[in-house]
Short mmCIF file of C-alpha atoms in Angstrom, two decimals:
data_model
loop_
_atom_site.label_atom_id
_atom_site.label_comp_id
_atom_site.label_asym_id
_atom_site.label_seq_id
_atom_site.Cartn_x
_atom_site.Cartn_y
_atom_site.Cartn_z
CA UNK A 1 -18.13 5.43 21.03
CA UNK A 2 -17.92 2.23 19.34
CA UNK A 3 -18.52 1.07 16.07
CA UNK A 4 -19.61 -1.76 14.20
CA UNK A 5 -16.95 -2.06 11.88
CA UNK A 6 -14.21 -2.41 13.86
CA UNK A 7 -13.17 -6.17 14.77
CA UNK A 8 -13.63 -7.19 18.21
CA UNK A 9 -10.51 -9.02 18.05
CA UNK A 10 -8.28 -6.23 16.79
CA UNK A 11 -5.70 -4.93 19.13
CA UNK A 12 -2.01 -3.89 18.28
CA UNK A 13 -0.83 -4.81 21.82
CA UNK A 14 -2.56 -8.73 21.31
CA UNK A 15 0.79 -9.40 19.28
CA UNK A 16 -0.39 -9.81 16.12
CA UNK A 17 1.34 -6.97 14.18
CA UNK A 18 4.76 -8.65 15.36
CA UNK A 19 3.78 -12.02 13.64
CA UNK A 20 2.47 -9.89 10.90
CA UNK A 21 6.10 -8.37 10.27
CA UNK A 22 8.24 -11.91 11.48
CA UNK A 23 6.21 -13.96 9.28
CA UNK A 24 6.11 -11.59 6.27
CA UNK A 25 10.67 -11.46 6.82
CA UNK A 26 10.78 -14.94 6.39
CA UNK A 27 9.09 -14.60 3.22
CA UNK A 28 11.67 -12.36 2.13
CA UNK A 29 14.56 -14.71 3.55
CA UNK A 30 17.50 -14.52 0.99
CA UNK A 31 15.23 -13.23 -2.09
CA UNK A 32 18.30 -11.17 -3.38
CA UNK A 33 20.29 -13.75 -4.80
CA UNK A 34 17.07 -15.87 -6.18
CA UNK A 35 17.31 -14.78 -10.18
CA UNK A 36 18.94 -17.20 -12.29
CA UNK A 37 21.71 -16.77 -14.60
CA UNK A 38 21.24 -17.13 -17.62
CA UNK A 39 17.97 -17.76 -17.73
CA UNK A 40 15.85 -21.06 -19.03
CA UNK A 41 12.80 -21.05 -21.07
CA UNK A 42 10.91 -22.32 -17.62
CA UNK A 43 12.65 -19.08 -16.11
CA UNK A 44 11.51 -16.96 -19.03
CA UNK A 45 7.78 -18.53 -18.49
CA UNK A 46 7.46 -17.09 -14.92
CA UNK A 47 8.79 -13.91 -15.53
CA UNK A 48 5.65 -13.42 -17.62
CA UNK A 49 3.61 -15.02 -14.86
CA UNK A 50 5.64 -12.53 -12.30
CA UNK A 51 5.35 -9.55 -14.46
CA UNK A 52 1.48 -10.10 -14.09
CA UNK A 53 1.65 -9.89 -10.02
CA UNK A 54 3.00 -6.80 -10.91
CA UNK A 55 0.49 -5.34 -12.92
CA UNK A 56 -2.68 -6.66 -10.56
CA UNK A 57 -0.74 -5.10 -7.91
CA UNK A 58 0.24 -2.18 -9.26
CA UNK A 59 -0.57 0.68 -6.29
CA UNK A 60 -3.26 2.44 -8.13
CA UNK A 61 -5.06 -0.73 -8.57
CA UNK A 62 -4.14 -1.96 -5.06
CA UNK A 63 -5.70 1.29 -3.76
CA UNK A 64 -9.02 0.77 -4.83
CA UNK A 65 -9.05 -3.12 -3.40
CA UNK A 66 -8.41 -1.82 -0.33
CA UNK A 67 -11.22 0.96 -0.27
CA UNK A 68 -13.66 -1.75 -1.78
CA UNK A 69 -13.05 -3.57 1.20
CA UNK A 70 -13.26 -0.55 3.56
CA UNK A 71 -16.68 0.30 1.94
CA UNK A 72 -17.91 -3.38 2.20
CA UNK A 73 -16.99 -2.94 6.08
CA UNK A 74 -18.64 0.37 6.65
CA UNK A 75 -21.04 0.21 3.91
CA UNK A 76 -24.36 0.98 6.47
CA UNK A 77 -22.12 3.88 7.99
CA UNK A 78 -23.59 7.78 6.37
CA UNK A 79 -21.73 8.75 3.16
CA UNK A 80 -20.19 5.19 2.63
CA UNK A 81 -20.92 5.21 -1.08
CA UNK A 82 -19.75 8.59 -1.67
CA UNK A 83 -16.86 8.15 0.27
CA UNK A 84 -16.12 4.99 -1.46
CA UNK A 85 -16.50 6.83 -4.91
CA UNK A 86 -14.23 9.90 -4.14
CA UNK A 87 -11.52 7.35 -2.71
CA UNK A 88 -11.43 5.15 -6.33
CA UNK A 89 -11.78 8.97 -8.21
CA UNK A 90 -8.48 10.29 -6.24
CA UNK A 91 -6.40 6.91 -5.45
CA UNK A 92 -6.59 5.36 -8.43
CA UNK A 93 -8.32 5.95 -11.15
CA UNK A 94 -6.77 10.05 -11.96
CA UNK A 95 -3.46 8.37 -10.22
CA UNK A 96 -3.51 5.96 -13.23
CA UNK A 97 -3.99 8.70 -15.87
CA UNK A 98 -1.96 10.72 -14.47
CA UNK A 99 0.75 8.33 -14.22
CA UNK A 100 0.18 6.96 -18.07
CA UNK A 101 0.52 10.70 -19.07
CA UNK A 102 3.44 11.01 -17.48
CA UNK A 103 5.33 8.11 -18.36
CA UNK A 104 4.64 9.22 -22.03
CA UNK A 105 6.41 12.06 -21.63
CA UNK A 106 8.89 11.11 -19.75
CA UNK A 107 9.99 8.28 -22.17
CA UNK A 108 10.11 5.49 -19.30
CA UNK A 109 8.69 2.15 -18.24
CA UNK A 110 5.07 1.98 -16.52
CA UNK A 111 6.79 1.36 -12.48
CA UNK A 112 9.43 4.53 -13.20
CA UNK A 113 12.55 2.00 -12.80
CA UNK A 114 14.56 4.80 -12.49
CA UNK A 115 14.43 6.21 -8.91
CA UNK A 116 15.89 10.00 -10.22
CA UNK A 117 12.88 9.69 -12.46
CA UNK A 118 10.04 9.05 -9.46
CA UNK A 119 10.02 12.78 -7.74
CA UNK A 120 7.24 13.96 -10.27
CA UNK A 121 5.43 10.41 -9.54
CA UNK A 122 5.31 11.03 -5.99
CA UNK A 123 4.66 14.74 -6.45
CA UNK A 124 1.48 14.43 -8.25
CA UNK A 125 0.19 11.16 -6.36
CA UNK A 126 1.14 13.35 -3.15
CA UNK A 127 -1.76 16.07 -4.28
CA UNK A 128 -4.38 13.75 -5.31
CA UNK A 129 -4.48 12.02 -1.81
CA UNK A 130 -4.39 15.39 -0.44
CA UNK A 131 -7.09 16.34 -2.73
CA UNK A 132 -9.14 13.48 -1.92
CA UNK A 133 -8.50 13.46 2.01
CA UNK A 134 -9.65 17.35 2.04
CA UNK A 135 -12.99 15.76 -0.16
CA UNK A 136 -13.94 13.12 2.00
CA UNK A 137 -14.05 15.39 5.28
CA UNK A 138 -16.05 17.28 3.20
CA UNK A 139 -18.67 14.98 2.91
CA UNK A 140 -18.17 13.58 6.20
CA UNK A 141 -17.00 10.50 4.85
CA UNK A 142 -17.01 7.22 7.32
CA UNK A 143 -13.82 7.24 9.69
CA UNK A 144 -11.84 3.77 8.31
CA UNK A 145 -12.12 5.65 4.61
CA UNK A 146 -11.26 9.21 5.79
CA UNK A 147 -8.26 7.46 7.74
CA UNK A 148 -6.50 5.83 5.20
CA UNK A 149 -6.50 8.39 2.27
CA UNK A 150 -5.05 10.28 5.38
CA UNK A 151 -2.59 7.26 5.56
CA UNK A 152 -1.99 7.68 1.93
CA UNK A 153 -0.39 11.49 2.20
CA UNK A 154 1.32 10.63 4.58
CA UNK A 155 2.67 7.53 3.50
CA UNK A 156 3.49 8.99 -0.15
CA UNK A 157 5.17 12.19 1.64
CA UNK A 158 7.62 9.52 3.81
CA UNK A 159 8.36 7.42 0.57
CA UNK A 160 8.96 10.31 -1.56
CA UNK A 161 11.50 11.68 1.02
CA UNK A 162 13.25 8.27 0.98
CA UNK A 163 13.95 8.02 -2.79
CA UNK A 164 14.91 11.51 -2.66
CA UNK A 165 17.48 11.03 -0.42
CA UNK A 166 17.93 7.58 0.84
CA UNK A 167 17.01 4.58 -1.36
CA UNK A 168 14.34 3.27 -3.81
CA UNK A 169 11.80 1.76 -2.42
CA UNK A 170 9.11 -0.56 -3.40
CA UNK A 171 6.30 1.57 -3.87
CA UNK A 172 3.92 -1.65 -4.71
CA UNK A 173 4.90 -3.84 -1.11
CA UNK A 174 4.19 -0.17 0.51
CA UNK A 175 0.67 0.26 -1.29
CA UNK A 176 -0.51 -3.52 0.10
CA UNK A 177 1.59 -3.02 3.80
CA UNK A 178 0.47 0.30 4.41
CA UNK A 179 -3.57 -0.45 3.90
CA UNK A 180 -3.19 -3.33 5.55
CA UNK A 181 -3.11 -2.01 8.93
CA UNK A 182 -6.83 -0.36 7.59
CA UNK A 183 -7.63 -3.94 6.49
CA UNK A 184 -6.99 -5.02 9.76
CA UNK A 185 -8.77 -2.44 11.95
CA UNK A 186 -12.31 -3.63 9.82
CA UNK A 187 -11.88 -7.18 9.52
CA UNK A 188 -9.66 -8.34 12.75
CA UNK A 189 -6.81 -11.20 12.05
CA UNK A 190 -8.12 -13.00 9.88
CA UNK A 191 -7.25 -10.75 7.09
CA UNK A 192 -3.18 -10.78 7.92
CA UNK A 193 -3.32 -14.20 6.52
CA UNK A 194 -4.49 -12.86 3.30
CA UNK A 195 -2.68 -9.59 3.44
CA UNK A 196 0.98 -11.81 4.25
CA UNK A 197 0.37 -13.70 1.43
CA UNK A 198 -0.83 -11.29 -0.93
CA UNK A 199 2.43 -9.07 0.62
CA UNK A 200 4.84 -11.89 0.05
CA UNK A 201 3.98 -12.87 -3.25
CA UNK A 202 4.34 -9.21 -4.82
CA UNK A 203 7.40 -8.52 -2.85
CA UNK A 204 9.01 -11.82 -4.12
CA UNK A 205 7.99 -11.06 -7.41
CA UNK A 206 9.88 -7.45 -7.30
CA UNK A 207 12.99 -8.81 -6.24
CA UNK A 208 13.18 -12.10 -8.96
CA UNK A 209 12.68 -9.24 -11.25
CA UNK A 210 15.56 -7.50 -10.07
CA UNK A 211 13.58 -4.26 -9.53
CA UNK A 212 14.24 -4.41 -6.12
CA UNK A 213 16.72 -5.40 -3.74
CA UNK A 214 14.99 -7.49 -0.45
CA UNK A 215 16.18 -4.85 1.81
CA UNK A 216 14.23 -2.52 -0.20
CA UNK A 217 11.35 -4.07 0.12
CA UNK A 218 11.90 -5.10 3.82
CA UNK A 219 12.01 -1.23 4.31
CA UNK A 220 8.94 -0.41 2.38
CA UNK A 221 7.15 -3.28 4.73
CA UNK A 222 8.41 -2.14 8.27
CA UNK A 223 7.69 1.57 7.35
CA UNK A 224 4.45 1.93 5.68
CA UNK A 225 3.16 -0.92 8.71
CA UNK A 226 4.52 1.76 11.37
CA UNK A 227 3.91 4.63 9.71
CA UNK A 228 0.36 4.41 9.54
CA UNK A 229 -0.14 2.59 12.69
CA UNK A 230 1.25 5.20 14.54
CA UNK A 231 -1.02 7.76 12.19
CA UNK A 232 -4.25 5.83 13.46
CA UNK A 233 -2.92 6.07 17.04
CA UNK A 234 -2.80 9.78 17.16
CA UNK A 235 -6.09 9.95 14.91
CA UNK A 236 -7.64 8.04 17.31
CA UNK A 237 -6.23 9.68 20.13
CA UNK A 238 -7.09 12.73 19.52
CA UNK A 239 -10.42 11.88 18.22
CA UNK A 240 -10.36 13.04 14.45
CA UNK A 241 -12.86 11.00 12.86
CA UNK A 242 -16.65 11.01 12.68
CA UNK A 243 -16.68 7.64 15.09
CA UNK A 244 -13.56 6.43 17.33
CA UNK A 245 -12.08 3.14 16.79
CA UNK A 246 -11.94 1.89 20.42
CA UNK A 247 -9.19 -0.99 18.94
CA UNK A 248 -6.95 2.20 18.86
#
């Protein structure tokens, strides 16, 4: 079955994921060592201007671009809207409150700096994804949507496992890699342009910061991009969606 929201273009094996991922790593090319110290007032200035990339990316705001731009995709599809509204209800806008409540009580910054303090994060962003992936096959919510909040548990479960026992990771470069494979699927290559740059510039902006280390965020990149490829392979494969992306 085919359907009209998948790019005609779109194809893992046409090569563009591996210029996604190359170009993206030269981006990231020595970011480690690019804070200065100490710091000039010019320095001080774009750590404001950096600390905003921060905040318009933050992953429960980055989660609702990228089901806006699902929905715009697969808008005439049945249950768009409603899919579209249980999506923004679960990924971002009880993940922000939730989040806000917690770092209340937990007496720490609004990113959770502190990786030993990130379990509960991941915990309760963990069940709201679930709770919204069990919602939209509910409805019958279009395939792209029902696919990425799928790509969402799964994604949060992987990352949550890493800081647990690996490494921190960047949880924002993860929220804009991840979708983007989603991005992809309903808009074709055009949209890696957009997604490298918009990757880039946040993962840049973690590491000046210091938040981050550029392997860190290389790791977030090369995961979340082949985690949830592989997720929409086996989804496809085996059919689990309302209509079957024949890109997959």
């Amino acid at each position: 079955m085919q359907t009209p929201w998948v790019h005609e273009d779109f194809g893992f094996s046409r090569g563009g994921m591996p210029i996604y991922l190359f170009a993206f790593f030269l981006c990231l090319h020595r970011l480690a060592d690019c804070l200065p110290h100490p710091m000039r007032r010019v320095e001080v200035r774009k750590m404001k201007a950096e600390s905003l990339i921060s905040a318009a990316f933050a992953p429960q705001l980055t989660a609702a671009y990228w089901f806006l731009a699902i929905y715009v995709a697969e808008r005439s599809l049945p249950s768009a809207l409603t899919g579209l509204a249980i999506s923004l209800t679960f990924a971002s806008l009880l993940q922000a409150a939730a989040l806000l409540s917690y770092v209340k009580r937990a007496r720490t910054d609004f990113y959770v700096r502190q990786r030993e303090k990130r379990d509960p994060v991941f915990l309760i962003s963990f069940g709201f994804y679930m709770a919204g992936l069990v919602s939209l096959v509910a409805v019958k919510a279009p395939t792209l949507t029902t696919w990425l909040m799928a790509a969402y548990v799964v994604n949060t479960a992987l990352a949550a496992l890493i800081n647990r026992y690996l490494t921190k990771v960047s949880i924002h470069v993860w929220g804009i890699s991840g979708p983007s494979v989603a991005v992809f699927m309903a808009y074709g290559p055009s949209s890696i342009i957009l997604m490298l740059v918009v990757a880039a510039l946040v993962g840049y902006e973690r590491v000046y910061a210091g938040a981050h280390t550029s392997s860190q965020v290389a790791l977030a990149l090369f995961l979340s991009v082949i985690t949830t490829a592989c997720l929409f392979a086996v989804l496809a494969h085996f059919n689990l969606g309302f209509a079957s992306p024949r890109a997959l």
